Short mmCIF file of C-alpha atoms in Angstrom, two decimals:
data_model
loop_
_atom_site.label_atom_id
_atom_site.label_comp_id
_atom_site.label_asym_id
_atom_site.label_seq_id
_atom_site.Cartn_x
_atom_site.Cartn_y
_atom_site.Cartn_z
CA UNK A 1 35.58 -5.45 25.25
CA UNK A 2 34.70 -3.12 22.39
CA UNK A 3 34.41 -4.73 18.99
CA UNK A 4 37.25 -3.86 16.65
CA UNK A 5 34.83 -2.43 14.03
CA UNK A 6 31.03 -2.15 14.23
CA UNK A 7 30.71 -1.46 10.49
CA UNK A 8 30.02 -4.58 8.42
CA UNK A 9 32.06 -5.45 5.32
CA UNK A 10 30.47 -3.67 2.34
CA UNK A 11 30.41 -6.41 -0.30
CA UNK A 12 28.81 -9.05 1.97
CA UNK A 13 26.30 -6.46 3.17
CA UNK A 14 25.46 -5.53 -0.40
CA UNK A 15 25.02 -9.21 -1.29
CA UNK A 16 22.69 -9.71 1.68
CA UNK A 17 20.61 -6.64 0.86
CA UNK A 18 20.06 -7.81 -2.73
CA UNK A 19 19.34 -11.42 -1.68
CA UNK A 20 16.97 -10.36 1.07
CA UNK A 21 15.12 -7.89 -1.13
CA UNK A 22 14.72 -10.43 -3.94
CA UNK A 23 14.62 -13.56 -1.75
CA UNK A 24 16.72 -15.29 -4.36
CA UNK A 25 20.45 -15.91 -4.60
CA UNK A 26 20.30 -16.33 -8.38
CA UNK A 27 18.39 -13.08 -8.89
CA UNK A 28 20.77 -11.25 -6.56
CA UNK A 29 23.67 -12.65 -8.57
CA UNK A 30 22.15 -11.34 -11.79
CA UNK A 31 21.62 -7.89 -10.26
CA UNK A 32 25.17 -7.74 -8.89
CA UNK A 33 26.76 -9.31 -12.01
CA UNK A 34 28.47 -12.07 -10.03
CA UNK A 35 27.94 -15.81 -9.68
CA UNK A 36 25.41 -17.36 -7.28
CA UNK A 37 28.29 -19.06 -5.50
CA UNK A 38 29.91 -15.66 -4.87
CA UNK A 39 26.66 -14.30 -3.43
CA UNK A 40 26.34 -17.33 -1.13
CA UNK A 41 29.90 -16.84 0.12
CA UNK A 42 29.31 -13.17 0.78
CA UNK A 43 26.10 -13.83 2.70
CA UNK A 44 27.85 -16.47 4.83
CA UNK A 45 30.68 -14.02 5.49
CA UNK A 46 28.19 -11.45 6.79
CA UNK A 47 26.47 -14.08 8.96
CA UNK A 48 29.88 -14.96 10.39
CA UNK A 49 30.62 -11.31 11.05
CA UNK A 50 27.28 -10.77 12.78
CA UNK A 51 27.37 -14.17 14.48
CA UNK A 52 23.71 -14.62 13.58
CA UNK A 53 21.84 -16.48 10.81
CA UNK A 54 20.10 -14.15 8.35
CA UNK A 55 18.25 -16.75 6.26
CA UNK A 56 16.63 -20.08 6.72
CA UNK A 57 17.26 -22.36 3.75
CA UNK A 58 13.92 -24.03 3.11
CA UNK A 59 12.74 -26.25 0.33
CA UNK A 60 12.09 -24.09 -2.70
CA UNK A 61 13.84 -20.95 -1.55
CA UNK A 62 14.95 -18.65 1.23
CA UNK A 63 13.16 -17.21 4.22
CA UNK A 64 14.53 -14.33 6.30
CA UNK A 65 15.05 -15.02 9.97
CA UNK A 66 13.71 -12.49 12.48
CA UNK A 67 17.22 -11.03 12.75
CA UNK A 68 17.58 -10.98 8.96
CA UNK A 69 14.23 -9.29 8.41
CA UNK A 70 15.00 -6.59 10.97
CA UNK A 71 18.49 -6.02 9.55
CA UNK A 72 17.16 -5.85 5.97
CA UNK A 73 14.51 -3.29 6.92
CA UNK A 74 17.27 -1.05 8.30
CA UNK A 75 19.65 -1.58 5.38
CA UNK A 76 17.28 -0.98 2.44
CA UNK A 77 16.73 2.76 3.03
CA UNK A 78 20.49 3.17 3.63
CA UNK A 79 21.32 1.54 0.31
CA UNK A 80 18.61 3.58 -1.44
CA UNK A 81 20.15 6.77 -0.05
CA UNK A 82 23.64 5.60 -1.06
CA UNK A 83 22.49 4.86 -4.62
CA UNK A 84 20.76 8.23 -4.86
CA UNK A 85 23.81 10.10 -3.56
CA UNK A 86 26.10 8.23 -5.96
CA UNK A 87 23.85 8.84 -8.96
CA UNK A 88 23.71 12.54 -8.13
CA UNK A 89 27.50 12.76 -8.26
CA UNK A 90 27.99 10.51 -11.29
CA UNK A 91 25.21 12.09 -13.34
CA UNK A 92 25.56 15.61 -12.03
CA UNK A 93 22.50 17.79 -11.84
CA UNK A 94 20.82 15.85 -14.67
CA UNK A 95 19.84 13.01 -12.27
CA UNK A 96 17.38 15.34 -10.55
CA UNK A 97 15.72 16.09 -13.89
CA UNK A 98 14.83 12.49 -14.77
CA UNK A 99 11.40 11.35 -13.54
CA UNK A 100 10.61 7.64 -13.87
CA UNK A 101 6.89 6.89 -13.73
CA UNK A 102 4.89 3.67 -14.20
CA UNK A 103 1.23 3.55 -15.13
CA UNK A 104 -1.39 1.01 -16.23
CA UNK A 105 -1.37 0.95 -20.03
CA UNK A 106 -4.99 2.07 -20.47
CA UNK A 107 -4.57 5.09 -18.22
CA UNK A 108 -1.27 5.98 -19.87
CA UNK A 109 -2.60 5.82 -23.44
CA UNK A 110 -6.05 7.32 -22.87
CA UNK A 111 -5.42 9.98 -20.21
CA UNK A 112 -1.80 10.68 -19.36
CA UNK A 113 0.00 10.70 -22.71
CA UNK A 114 -2.45 13.10 -24.44
CA UNK A 115 -1.74 15.60 -21.65
CA UNK A 116 2.01 15.13 -21.24
CA UNK A 117 2.88 17.62 -23.95
CA UNK A 118 1.64 20.44 -21.72
CA UNK A 119 3.94 19.27 -18.92
CA UNK A 120 6.93 19.25 -21.28
CA UNK A 121 6.11 22.75 -22.48
CA UNK A 122 6.20 23.99 -18.88
CA UNK A 123 9.19 21.87 -17.77
CA UNK A 124 11.49 21.40 -20.72
CA UNK A 125 14.40 20.49 -18.44
CA UNK A 126 12.61 17.42 -16.96
CA UNK A 127 12.85 14.10 -18.78
CA UNK A 128 9.79 11.93 -18.05
CA UNK A 129 10.42 8.21 -18.58
CA UNK A 130 7.07 6.39 -18.73
CA UNK A 131 6.60 2.61 -18.50
CA UNK A 132 3.40 0.59 -18.26
CA UNK A 133 2.23 -2.31 -16.14
CA UNK A 134 -0.88 -3.25 -14.19
CA UNK A 135 1.16 -4.91 -11.40
CA UNK A 136 0.93 -3.31 -7.93
CA UNK A 137 3.52 -0.60 -7.32
CA UNK A 138 6.54 -1.71 -5.28
CA UNK A 139 9.05 1.09 -4.78
CA UNK A 140 11.42 -1.18 -2.86
CA UNK A 141 11.91 -3.41 -5.91
CA UNK A 142 11.40 -1.05 -8.85
CA UNK A 143 13.61 1.69 -10.22
CA UNK A 144 10.82 4.24 -10.44
CA UNK A 145 10.13 7.53 -8.69
CA UNK A 146 6.34 7.41 -8.73
CA UNK A 147 3.45 5.60 -10.31
CA UNK A 148 -0.25 5.53 -11.06
CA UNK A 149 -2.37 2.82 -9.49
CA UNK A 150 -6.03 1.84 -9.27
CA UNK A 151 -7.46 1.25 -5.80
CA UNK A 152 -8.59 3.01 -2.65
CA UNK A 153 -5.38 5.03 -2.29
CA UNK A 154 -4.63 3.63 1.19
CA UNK A 155 -1.32 1.85 0.61
CA UNK A 156 1.38 1.41 3.27
CA UNK A 157 4.59 3.30 2.58
CA UNK A 158 3.05 5.52 -0.09
CA UNK A 159 1.74 9.05 -0.37
CA UNK A 160 -1.15 9.40 -2.80
CA UNK A 161 -2.87 12.07 -4.87
CA UNK A 162 -6.30 11.33 -6.34
CA UNK A 163 -6.68 11.73 -10.08
CA UNK A 164 -9.83 11.12 -12.15
CA UNK A 165 -13.35 10.11 -11.03
CA UNK A 166 -13.97 6.39 -11.56
CA UNK A 167 -17.37 6.52 -13.24
CA UNK A 168 -18.47 3.32 -14.98
CA UNK A 169 -20.68 3.48 -18.06
CA UNK A 170 -21.53 1.02 -20.84
CA UNK A 171 -20.10 2.03 -24.22
CA UNK A 172 -20.68 0.71 -27.70
CA UNK A 173 -20.28 1.65 -31.34
CA UNK A 174 -23.25 3.75 -32.54
CA UNK A 175 -24.11 1.06 -35.13
CA UNK A 176 -25.50 -1.18 -32.38
CA UNK A 177 -28.46 1.19 -31.70
CA UNK A 178 -29.05 0.13 -28.12
CA UNK A 179 -31.69 1.88 -26.01
CA UNK A 180 -32.41 -0.23 -22.92
CA UNK A 181 -30.18 -2.28 -20.55
CA UNK A 182 -32.21 -5.44 -21.16
CA UNK A 183 -30.92 -5.42 -24.76
CA UNK A 184 -27.59 -6.49 -23.33
CA UNK A 185 -29.01 -10.04 -23.21
CA UNK A 186 -28.39 -10.30 -26.96
CA UNK A 187 -25.00 -8.51 -26.92
CA UNK A 188 -21.44 -9.68 -26.25
CA UNK A 189 -20.12 -8.20 -23.03
CA UNK A 190 -16.53 -7.02 -23.35
CA UNK A 191 -14.42 -7.44 -20.19
CA UNK A 192 -10.97 -6.35 -19.01
CA UNK A 193 -9.07 -8.97 -17.02
CA UNK A 194 -7.64 -6.12 -14.95
CA UNK A 195 -11.17 -4.99 -13.98
CA UNK A 196 -13.07 -8.26 -13.84
CA UNK A 197 -15.84 -7.03 -11.50
CA UNK A 198 -16.94 -3.94 -13.42
CA UNK A 199 -19.80 -5.51 -15.38
CA UNK A 200 -21.24 -7.18 -12.31
CA UNK A 201 -21.11 -3.95 -10.33
CA UNK A 202 -22.75 -1.93 -13.09
CA UNK A 203 -25.52 -4.46 -13.78
CA UNK A 204 -26.33 -4.56 -10.05
CA UNK A 205 -26.49 -0.75 -9.97
CA UNK A 206 -28.74 -0.78 -13.04
CA UNK A 207 -31.07 -3.30 -11.38
CA UNK A 208 -30.50 -5.85 -14.15
CA UNK A 209 -30.51 -9.38 -12.72
CA UNK A 210 -31.27 -11.62 -15.70
CA UNK A 211 -27.92 -11.12 -17.44
CA UNK A 212 -24.88 -13.26 -16.63
CA UNK A 213 -22.20 -10.65 -15.86
CA UNK A 214 -19.41 -13.15 -16.52
CA UNK A 215 -20.21 -14.06 -20.11
CA UNK A 216 -18.63 -12.46 -23.15
CA UNK A 217 -15.10 -11.71 -24.37
CA UNK A 218 -12.13 -11.02 -22.12
CA UNK A 219 -9.14 -8.80 -22.90
CA UNK A 220 -5.90 -8.22 -21.04
CA UNK A 221 -6.57 -4.51 -20.57
CA UNK A 222 -9.46 -2.06 -20.81
CA UNK A 223 -7.58 -0.48 -23.70
CA UNK A 224 -8.20 -3.59 -25.80
CA UNK A 225 -11.82 -3.90 -24.64
CA UNK A 226 -12.49 -0.30 -25.68
CA UNK A 227 -10.99 -0.93 -29.10
CA UNK A 228 -13.17 -4.03 -29.50
CA UNK A 229 -16.21 -1.88 -28.68
CA UNK A 230 -15.18 0.73 -31.27
CA UNK A 231 -14.97 -2.07 -33.85
CA UNK A 232 -18.52 -3.11 -33.01
CA UNK A 233 -17.69 -6.42 -31.36
CA UNK A 234 -19.91 -5.84 -28.32
CA UNK A 235 -20.50 -3.56 -25.35
CA UNK A 236 -17.70 -2.61 -22.96
CA UNK A 237 -17.94 -1.25 -19.45
CA UNK A 238 -15.75 1.84 -19.44
CA UNK A 239 -14.29 4.39 -17.11
CA UNK A 240 -15.96 7.47 -18.53
CA UNK A 241 -12.91 9.74 -18.14
CA UNK A 242 -10.87 7.36 -20.31
CA UNK A 243 -13.25 7.40 -23.28
CA UNK A 244 -13.99 11.13 -23.37
CA UNK A 245 -12.41 11.60 -26.81
CA UNK A 246 -14.30 8.63 -28.30
CA UNK A 247 -17.58 9.96 -26.93
CA UNK A 248 -16.83 13.44 -28.25
CA UNK A 249 -16.04 12.27 -31.77
CA UNK A 250 -18.86 9.71 -31.86
CA UNK A 251 -16.86 6.52 -32.27
CA UNK A 252 -18.39 5.37 -28.97
CA UNK A 253 -21.71 6.21 -27.36
CA UNK A 254 -23.24 5.64 -23.93
CA UNK A 255 -26.48 3.91 -24.97
CA UNK A 256 -28.14 4.13 -21.55
CA UNK A 257 -27.45 4.70 -17.87
CA UNK A 258 -26.92 4.65 -15.03
CA UNK A 259 -23.47 6.04 -14.34
CA UNK A 260 -21.88 4.14 -11.46
CA UNK A 261 -19.42 6.26 -9.45
CA UNK A 262 -16.94 4.03 -7.59
CA UNK A 263 -16.10 6.89 -5.19
CA UNK A 264 -12.70 6.58 -3.52
CA UNK A 265 -11.86 3.52 -5.62
CA UNK A 266 -10.13 5.17 -8.54
CA UNK A 267 -6.72 6.08 -9.98
CA UNK A 268 -4.12 7.67 -7.72
CA UNK A 269 -0.67 9.13 -8.33
CA UNK A 270 1.58 7.50 -5.70
CA UNK A 271 5.13 8.04 -4.52
CA UNK A 272 7.16 6.55 -1.65
CA UNK A 273 6.72 8.14 1.75
CA UNK A 274 9.76 8.82 3.92
CA UNK A 275 11.90 9.67 0.90
CA UNK A 276 13.07 13.10 -0.16
CA UNK A 277 11.08 14.41 -3.10
CA UNK A 278 13.03 15.76 -6.05
CA UNK A 279 12.15 19.03 -7.71
CA UNK A 280 11.05 17.04 -10.76
CA UNK A 281 8.58 14.99 -8.73
CA UNK A 282 7.16 18.09 -7.05
CA UNK A 283 6.74 19.78 -10.42
CA UNK A 284 4.92 16.74 -11.84
CA UNK A 285 2.60 16.51 -8.83
CA UNK A 286 1.72 20.19 -9.07
CA UNK A 287 1.07 19.83 -12.81
CA UNK A 288 -1.18 16.81 -12.22
CA UNK A 289 -3.21 18.74 -9.64
CA UNK A 290 -3.74 21.56 -12.12
CA UNK A 291 -4.72 19.22 -14.95
CA UNK A 292 -7.19 17.27 -12.78
CA UNK A 293 -8.92 20.49 -11.68
CA UNK A 294 -9.22 21.87 -15.22
#
């Protein structure tokens, strides 16, 4: 006998999609602006409708069952499409002209923001909304259209476009008057927590084995480490493309080589694959390609 209706009830399905995506009833409740008890009832109602368990309730949280994981993977793109279609109607044509991008703070401040004015001059109808974080990009959980990420560029579910070369060089204030790598033994090494291996990689490339690559001062971002170097607090290991202005105006110098090129491990512009690209995203990608080549 044919089932009376193969479409699931919308509110329970919406509650399951949020709970499964966040793996938390309380977080789903916050997102949907309802109580956790209401979310639990809705999820149970969907399980009753499907006649299949969607979650296992384990100590400390929820785990999707095989059925739940498969169902969630099918629902998430449908809900994303539904949100996009709704926003397009509610916001009119303006929704296509908003581009939400996330970037690591150092890259945003030292490379992207100084160049954004040229994008705005060429695309005055596109509103770029830029946020910063060093966390890995997750387009399923974040309300962003694209992002910038450091790595090898081979990330599942993402298209990528390579940006700057990742060339590592030591940098210091000119007052330190350094001439040879072995002088680093008497200097404070300035580290970024987000790039903890850089000093070790550079020292190995320079053939310097007597220096402990882990000693020195640690900062949350390279941005802070570069500023500490400018203030004369020690020697930072820098991505050359991100300190170009400081090198040009003399607030930082490269006291000695070598330059270590990390090759494919660098910054990439990334956006979700399998999703329709807006005109704003295409325009930004084309602008980035032009800027990188210049």
